[in-house]
Coordinates of C-alpha atoms in Angstrom, one line a residue:
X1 CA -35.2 -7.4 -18.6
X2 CA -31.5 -9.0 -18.3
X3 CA -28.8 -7.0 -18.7
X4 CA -26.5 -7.3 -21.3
X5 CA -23.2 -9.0 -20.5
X6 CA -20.5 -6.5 -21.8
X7 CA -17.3 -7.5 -22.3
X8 CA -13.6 -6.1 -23.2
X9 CA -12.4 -6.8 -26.4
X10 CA -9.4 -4.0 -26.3
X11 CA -6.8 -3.3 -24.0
X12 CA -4.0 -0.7 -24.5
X13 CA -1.6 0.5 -21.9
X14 CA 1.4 2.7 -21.5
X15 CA 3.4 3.2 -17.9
X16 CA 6.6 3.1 -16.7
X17 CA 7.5 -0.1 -17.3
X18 CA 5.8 -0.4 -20.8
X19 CA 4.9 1.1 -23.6
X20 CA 2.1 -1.2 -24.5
X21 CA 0.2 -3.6 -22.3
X22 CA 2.2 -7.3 -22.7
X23 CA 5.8 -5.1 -21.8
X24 CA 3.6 -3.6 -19.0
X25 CA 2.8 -6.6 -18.1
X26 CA 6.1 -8.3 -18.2
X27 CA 7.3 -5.4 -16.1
X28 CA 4.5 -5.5 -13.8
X29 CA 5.1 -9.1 -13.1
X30 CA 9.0 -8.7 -12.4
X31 CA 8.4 -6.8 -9.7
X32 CA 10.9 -3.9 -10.1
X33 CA 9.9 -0.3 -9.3
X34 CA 11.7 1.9 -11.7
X35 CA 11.7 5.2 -9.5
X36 CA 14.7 7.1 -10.0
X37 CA 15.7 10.9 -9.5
X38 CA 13.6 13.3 -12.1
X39 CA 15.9 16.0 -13.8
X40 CA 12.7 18.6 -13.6
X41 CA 12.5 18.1 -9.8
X42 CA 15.8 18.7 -8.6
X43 CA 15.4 21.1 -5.9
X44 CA 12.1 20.0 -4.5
X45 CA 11.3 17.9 -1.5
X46 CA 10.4 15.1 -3.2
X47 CA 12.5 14.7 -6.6
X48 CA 11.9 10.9 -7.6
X49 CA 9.2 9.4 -9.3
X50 CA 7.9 6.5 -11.2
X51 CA 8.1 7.9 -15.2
X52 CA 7.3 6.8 -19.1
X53 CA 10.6 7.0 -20.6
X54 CA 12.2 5.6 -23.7
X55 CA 9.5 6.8 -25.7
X56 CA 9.6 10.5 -28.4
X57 CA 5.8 11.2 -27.3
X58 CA 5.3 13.8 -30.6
X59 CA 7.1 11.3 -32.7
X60 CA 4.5 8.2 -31.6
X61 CA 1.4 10.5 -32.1
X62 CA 2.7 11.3 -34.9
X63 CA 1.2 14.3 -37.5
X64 CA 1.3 18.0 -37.0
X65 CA -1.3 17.6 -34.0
X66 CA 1.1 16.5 -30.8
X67 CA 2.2 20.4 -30.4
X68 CA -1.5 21.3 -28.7
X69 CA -1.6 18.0 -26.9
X70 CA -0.4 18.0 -23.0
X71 CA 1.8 14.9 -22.1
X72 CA -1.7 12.9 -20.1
X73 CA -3.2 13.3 -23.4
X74 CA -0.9 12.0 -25.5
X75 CA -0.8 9.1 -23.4
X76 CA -4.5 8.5 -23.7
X77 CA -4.2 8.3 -27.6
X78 CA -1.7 6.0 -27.8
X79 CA -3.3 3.9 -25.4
X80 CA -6.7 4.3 -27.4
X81 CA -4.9 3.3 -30.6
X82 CA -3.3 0.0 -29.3
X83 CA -7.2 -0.5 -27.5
X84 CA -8.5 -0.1 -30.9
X85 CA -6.1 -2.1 -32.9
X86 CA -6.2 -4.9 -29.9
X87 CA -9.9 -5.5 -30.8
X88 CA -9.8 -6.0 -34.2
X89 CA -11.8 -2.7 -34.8
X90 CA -11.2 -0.4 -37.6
X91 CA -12.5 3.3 -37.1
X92 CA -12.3 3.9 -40.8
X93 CA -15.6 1.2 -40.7
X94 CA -17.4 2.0 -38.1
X95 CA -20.3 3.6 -37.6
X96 CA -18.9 6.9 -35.3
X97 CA -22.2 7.8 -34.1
X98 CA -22.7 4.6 -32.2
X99 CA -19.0 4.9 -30.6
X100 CA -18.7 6.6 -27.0
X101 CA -15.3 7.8 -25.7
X102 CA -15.3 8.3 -21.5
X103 CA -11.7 8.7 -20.1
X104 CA -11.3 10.2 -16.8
X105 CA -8.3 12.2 -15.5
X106 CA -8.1 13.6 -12.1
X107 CA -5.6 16.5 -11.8
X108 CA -5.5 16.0 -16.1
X109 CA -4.0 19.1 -17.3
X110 CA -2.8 21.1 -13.9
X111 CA 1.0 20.9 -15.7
X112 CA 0.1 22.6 -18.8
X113 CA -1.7 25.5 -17.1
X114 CA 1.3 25.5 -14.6
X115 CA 3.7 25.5 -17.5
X116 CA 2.2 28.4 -19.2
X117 CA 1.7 30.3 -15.9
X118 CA 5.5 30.4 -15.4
X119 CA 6.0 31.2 -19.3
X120 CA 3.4 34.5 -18.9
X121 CA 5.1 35.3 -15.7
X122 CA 8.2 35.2 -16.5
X123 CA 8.6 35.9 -20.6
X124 CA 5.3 37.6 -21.3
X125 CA 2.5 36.5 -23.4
X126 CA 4.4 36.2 -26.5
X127 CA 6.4 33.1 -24.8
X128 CA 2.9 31.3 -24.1
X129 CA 1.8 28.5 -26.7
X130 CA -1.2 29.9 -28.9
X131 CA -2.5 26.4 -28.0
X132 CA -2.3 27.1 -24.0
X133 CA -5.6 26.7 -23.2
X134 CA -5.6 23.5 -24.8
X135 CA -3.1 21.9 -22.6
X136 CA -5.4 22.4 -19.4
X137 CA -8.5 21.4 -20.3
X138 CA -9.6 17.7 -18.4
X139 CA -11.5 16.7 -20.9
X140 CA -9.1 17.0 -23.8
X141 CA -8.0 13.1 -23.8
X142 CA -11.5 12.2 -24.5
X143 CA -11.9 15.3 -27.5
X144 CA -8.6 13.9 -29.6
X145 CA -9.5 10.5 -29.2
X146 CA -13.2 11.0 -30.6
X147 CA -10.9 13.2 -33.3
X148 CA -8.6 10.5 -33.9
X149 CA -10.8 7.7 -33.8
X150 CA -14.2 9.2 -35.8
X151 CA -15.8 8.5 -32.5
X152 CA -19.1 11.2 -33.0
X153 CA -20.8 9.8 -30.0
X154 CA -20.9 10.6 -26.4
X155 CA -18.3 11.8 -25.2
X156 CA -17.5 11.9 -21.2
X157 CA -14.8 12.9 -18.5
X158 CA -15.2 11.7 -15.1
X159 CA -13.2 13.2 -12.2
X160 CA -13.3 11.2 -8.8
X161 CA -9.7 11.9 -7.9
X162 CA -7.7 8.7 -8.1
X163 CA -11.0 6.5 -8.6
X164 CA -11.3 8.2 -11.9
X165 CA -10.2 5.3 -14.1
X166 CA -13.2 2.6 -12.4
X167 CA -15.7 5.1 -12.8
X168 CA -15.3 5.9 -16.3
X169 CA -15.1 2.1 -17.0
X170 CA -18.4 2.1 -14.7
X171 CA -20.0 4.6 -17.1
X172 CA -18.9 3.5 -20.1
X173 CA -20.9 0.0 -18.8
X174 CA -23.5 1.8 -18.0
X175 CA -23.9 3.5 -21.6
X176 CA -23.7 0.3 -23.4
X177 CA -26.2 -1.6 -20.6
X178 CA -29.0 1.0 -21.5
X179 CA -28.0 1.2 -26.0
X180 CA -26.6 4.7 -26.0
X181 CA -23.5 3.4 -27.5
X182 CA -22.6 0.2 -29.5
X183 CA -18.6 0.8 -28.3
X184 CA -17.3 2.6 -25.6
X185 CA -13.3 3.3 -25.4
X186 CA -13.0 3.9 -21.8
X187 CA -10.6 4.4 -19.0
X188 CA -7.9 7.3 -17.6
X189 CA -4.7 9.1 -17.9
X190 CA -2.1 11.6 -16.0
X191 CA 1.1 12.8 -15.7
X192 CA 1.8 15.3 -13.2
X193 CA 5.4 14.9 -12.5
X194 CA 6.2 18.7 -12.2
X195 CA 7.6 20.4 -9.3
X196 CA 3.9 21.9 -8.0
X197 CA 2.2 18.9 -8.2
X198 CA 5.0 17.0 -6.5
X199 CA 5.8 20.3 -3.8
X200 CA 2.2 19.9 -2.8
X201 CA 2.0 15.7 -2.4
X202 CA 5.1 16.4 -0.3
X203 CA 3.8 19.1 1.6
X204 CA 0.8 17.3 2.1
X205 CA 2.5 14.3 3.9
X206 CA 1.4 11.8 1.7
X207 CA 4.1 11.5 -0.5
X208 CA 6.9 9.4 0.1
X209 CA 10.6 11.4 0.9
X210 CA 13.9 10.3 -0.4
X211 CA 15.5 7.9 2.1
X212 CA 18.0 5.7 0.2
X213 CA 16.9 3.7 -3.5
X214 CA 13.5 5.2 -4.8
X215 CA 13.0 2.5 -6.3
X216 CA 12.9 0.6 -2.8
X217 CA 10.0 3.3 -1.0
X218 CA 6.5 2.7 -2.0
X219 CA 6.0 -0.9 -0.6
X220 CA 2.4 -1.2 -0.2
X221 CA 1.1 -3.2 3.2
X222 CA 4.6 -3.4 4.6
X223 CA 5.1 -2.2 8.4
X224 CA 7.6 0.2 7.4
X225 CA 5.4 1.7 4.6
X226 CA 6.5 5.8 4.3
X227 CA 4.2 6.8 1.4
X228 CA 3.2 7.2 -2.2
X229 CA 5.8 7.7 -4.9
X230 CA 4.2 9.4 -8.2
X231 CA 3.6 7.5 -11.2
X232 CA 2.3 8.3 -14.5
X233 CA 0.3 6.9 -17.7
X234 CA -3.0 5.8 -19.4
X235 CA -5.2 2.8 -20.0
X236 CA -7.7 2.6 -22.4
X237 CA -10.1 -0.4 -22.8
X238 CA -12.8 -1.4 -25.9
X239 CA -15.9 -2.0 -24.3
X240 CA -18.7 -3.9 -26.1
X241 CA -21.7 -5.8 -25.9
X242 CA -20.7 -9.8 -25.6
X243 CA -23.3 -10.7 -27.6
X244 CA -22.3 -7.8 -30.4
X245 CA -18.7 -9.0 -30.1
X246 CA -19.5 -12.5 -30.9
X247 CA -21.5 -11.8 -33.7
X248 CA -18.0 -10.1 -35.3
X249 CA -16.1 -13.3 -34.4
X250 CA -14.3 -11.3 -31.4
X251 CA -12.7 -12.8 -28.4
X252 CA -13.2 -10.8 -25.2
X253 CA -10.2 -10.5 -22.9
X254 CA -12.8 -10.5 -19.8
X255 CA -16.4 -9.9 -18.9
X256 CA -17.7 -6.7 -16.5
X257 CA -19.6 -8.6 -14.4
X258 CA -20.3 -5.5 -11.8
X259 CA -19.5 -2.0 -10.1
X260 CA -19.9 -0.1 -7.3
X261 CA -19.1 3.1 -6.0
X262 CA -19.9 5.0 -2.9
X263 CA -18.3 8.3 -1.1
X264 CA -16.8 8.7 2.7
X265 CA -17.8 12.4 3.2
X266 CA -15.8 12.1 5.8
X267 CA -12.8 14.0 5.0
X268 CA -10.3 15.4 1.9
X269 CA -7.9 12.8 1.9
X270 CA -8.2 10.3 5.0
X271 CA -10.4 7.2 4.6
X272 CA -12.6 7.0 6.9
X273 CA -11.1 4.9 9.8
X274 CA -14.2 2.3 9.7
X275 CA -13.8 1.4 5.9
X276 CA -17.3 0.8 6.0
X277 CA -18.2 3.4 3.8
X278 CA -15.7 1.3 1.3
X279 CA -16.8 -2.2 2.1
X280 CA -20.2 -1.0 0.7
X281 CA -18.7 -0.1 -2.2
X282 CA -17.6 -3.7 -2.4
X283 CA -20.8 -5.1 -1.8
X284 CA -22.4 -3.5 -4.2
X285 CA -20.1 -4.5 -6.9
X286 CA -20.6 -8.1 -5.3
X287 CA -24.2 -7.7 -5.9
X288 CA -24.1 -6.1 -8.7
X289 CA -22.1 -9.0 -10.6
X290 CA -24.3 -11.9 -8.3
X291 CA -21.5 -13.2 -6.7
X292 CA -20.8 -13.9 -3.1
X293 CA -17.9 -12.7 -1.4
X294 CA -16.3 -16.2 -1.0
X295 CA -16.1 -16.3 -5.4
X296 CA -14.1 -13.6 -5.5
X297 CA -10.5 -15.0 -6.1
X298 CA -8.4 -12.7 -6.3
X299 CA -8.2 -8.6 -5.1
X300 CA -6.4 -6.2 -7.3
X301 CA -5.7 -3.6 -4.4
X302 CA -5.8 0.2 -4.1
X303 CA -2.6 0.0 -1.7
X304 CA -0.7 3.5 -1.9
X305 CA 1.6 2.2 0.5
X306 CA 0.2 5.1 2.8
X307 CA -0.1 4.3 6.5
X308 CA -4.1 5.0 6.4
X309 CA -5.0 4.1 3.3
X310 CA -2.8 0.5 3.4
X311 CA -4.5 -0.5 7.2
X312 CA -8.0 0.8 5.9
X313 CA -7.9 -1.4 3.3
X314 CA -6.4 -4.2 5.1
X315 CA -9.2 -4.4 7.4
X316 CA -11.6 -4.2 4.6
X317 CA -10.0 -6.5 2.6
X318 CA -10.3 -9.1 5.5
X319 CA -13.5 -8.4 6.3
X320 CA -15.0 -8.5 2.6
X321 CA -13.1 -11.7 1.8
X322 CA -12.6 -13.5 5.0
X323 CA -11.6 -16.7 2.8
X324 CA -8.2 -14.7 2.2
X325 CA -7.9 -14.5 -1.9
X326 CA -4.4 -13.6 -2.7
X327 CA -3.8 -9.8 -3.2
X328 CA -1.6 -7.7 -5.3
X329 CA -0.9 -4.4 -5.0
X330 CA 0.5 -2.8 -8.2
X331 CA 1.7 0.7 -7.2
X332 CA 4.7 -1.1 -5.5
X333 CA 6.5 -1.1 -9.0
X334 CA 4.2 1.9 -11.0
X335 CA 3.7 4.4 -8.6
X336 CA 0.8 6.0 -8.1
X337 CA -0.5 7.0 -11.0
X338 CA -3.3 9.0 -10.0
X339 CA -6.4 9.7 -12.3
X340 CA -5.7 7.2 -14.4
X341 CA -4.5 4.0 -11.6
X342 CA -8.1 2.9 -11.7
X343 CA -7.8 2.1 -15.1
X344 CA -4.0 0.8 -15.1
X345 CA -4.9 -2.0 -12.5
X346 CA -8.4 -3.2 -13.9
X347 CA -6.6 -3.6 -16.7
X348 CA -4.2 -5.6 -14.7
X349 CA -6.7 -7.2 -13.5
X350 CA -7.7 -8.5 -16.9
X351 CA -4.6 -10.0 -17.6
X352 CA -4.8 -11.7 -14.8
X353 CA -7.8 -13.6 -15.5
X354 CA -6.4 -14.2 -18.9
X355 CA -3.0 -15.5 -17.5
X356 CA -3.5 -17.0 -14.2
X357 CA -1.0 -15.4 -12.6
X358 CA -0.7 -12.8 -10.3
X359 CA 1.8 -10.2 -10.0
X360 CA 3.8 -9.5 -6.7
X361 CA 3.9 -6.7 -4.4
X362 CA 7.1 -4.6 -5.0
X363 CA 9.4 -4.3 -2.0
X364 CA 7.1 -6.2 0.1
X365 CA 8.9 -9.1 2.4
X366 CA 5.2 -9.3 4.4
X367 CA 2.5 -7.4 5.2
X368 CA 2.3 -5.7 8.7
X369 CA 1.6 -8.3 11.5
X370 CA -1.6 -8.2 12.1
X371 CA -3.2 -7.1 8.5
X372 CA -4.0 -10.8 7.8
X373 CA -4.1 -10.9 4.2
X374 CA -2.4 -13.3 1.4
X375 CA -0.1 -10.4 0.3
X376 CA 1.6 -11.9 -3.5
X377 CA 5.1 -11.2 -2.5
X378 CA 8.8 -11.9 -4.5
X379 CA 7.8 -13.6 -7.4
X380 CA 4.1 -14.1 -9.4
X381 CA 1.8 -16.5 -8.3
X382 CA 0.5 -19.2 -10.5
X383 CA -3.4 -19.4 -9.8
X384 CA -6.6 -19.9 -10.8
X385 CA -8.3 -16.6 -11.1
X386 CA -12.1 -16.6 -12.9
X387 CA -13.2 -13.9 -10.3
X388 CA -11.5 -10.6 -9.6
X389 CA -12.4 -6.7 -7.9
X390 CA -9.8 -3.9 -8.0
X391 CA -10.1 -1.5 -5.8
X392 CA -9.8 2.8 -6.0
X393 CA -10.4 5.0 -3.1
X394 CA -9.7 8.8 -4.2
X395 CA -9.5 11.6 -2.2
X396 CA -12.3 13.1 -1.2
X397 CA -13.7 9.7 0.0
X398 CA -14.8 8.4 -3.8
X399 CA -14.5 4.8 -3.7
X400 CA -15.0 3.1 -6.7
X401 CA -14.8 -1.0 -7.4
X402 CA -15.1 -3.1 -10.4
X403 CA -15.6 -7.0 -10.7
X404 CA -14.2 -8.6 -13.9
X405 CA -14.4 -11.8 -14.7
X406 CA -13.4 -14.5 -17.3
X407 CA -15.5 -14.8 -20.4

């Protein structure tokens, strides 16, 4: 039987450079980080960090229901309202029962229950919110969106560390391929830009440390790479059937042409030196979506501007695409963002095959000597893109890719 062509007919987005997907795109494609000192972190090793700002949270939610919502999922339902809105779709007329939500997180609510840790410890119970348990649960982005949106059908969480976002996007595919959906809102969110979180990145060695602008450290493939700096926000995407979304006079964004995912088991947070385990991850998205390697044109990368992760990937990228597509690299000028990256750079990704462009690499002259890849660098690149991956490789070894492609 041939599978169903599914297709994304929604895209909403909020990060540190945008609010909604076009200003997230315009700031993605300017190539600016906007890393600066965080108030909250003064006093820790690492107090910088890439954050949504400029925006009353409670006031854009909106109601009496923000005050048991934790930041990540707030984030989620804004990006799940502009998704909606975006494909034309009004929840008030659908039928709810045939309307999956899956939106992964990784770490998801570890700054609510750290929040009202501190607030028990140090005030007593009376000084915790009665809605406490709420703001740690990893699922809750999913819950309010069903609430908000009448979505009564499945509804998912998946957790593979920073590979979160592709896989729920994988899943949500997966639900329409097989009919247990009719629409799927799918994709990720976190924010965990709070002194634990950040203590512990640090600690860990993974995390970039101050040295000069923060806006200037997290250059992903450069020789002089010193780590990740933190980012923050959501993506949500509206995933239906092509066929379906012709029939309501719909015009898809971009087509899910394949996905793949495999696992290292190799160690908590190194990649495995080989990248092999990852290149198969690629493959099978390549055969998955029936292209050859030499199609793909372009490669939305991973790149955490880590010194394993980048020169893994490198290797990879060159061996998977020896034709040398050009590559961008988004947490240059978002951060890291974590659970929900994934999500954030597919739906880069999209806008590249709708655009033709190609972002740049923040703070990227050129990639180390000897990485041998088409690094986008200082200013976006005007190409031809029908074809695309992105790339996330989470701790744990989870490696996850989607292919995309122009309807």
């Amino acid at each position: 039987m041939k599978r169903p062509a599914i297709a994304v007919t929604g895209l909403g987005m909020i990060t540190p450079v945008g609010h909604t997907t076009d200003t997230t795109w315009d700031g993605v494609c300017a190539g600016v980080s906007p890393a600066r000192t965080v108030p909250e972190l003064l006093g820790c090793e690492v107090d910088f960090a890439c954050t949504v700002t400029g925006i009353d949270l409670d006031d854009a939610v909106g109601g009496r229901t923000a005050f048991r919502m934790g930041r990540y999922v707030k984030f989620a339902l804004l990006a799940a309202r502009e998704a909606v809105a975006d494909a034309g779709l009004d929840p008030a007329r659908w039928d709810g029962a045939r309307v999956a939500v899956v939106v992964g997180t990784s770490s998801g609510g570890s700054a609510g229950l750290t929040e009202q840790t501190v607030a028990l410890e140090r005030r007593g119970p009376a000084a915790t919110s009665p809605s406490g348990i709420l703001l740690t649960i990893p699922s809750m982005p999913a819950a309010e969106i069903a609430i908000g949106m009448r979505a009564t059908g499945p509804s998912l969480a998946p957790c593979t560390a920073c590979s979160s976002g592709v896989t729920a996007l994988s899943v949500a595919r997966d639900m329409l391929t097989l009919g247990r959906c009719d629409i799927a809102i799918a994709g990720a969110t976190e924010s965990i830009v709070f002194p634990v979180a950040m203590t512990g990145f640090a600690r860990s060695g993974a995390a970039a440390l101050r040295d000069g602008d923060p806006a200037r450290l997290c250059r992903p493939f450069a020789a002089d790479r010193a780590g990740l700096v933190m980012g923050e926000g959501a993506a949500i995407m509206v995933l239906e059937r092509a066929a379906d979304a012709r029939a309501r006079g719909a015009v898809p964004r971009a087509l899910i042409a394949g996905a793949g995912a495999t696992t290292d088991a190799h160690h908590p947070t190194s990649p495995h030196p080989s990248g092999e385990v990852a290149g198969a991850a690629v493959e099978a998205a390549l055969r998955d979506a029936g292209w050859r390697a030499e199609e793909v044109d372009h490669v939305n990368a991973h790149g955490t501007s880590t010194p394993l992760n980048d020169a893994t990937e490198a290797a990879l990228i060159r061996r998977s695409y020896p034709h040398r597509p050009p590559v961008t690299a988004p947490k240059g000028v978002l951060g890291h963002c974590m659970g929900a990256a994934g999500a954030i750079e597919a739906g880069l990704t999209v806008l590249t095959l709708q655009h033709g462009v190609v972002p740049p690499i923040a703070n990227l002259d050129a990639p180390e000597p000897g990485f041998d890849i088409d690094c986008v660098t200082k200013a976006p690149r005007r190409v031809p893109v029908r074809r695309a991956v992105s790339h996330s490789f989470g701790f744990g070894g989870q490696n996850a890719v989607i292919a995309l492609q122009a309807p």
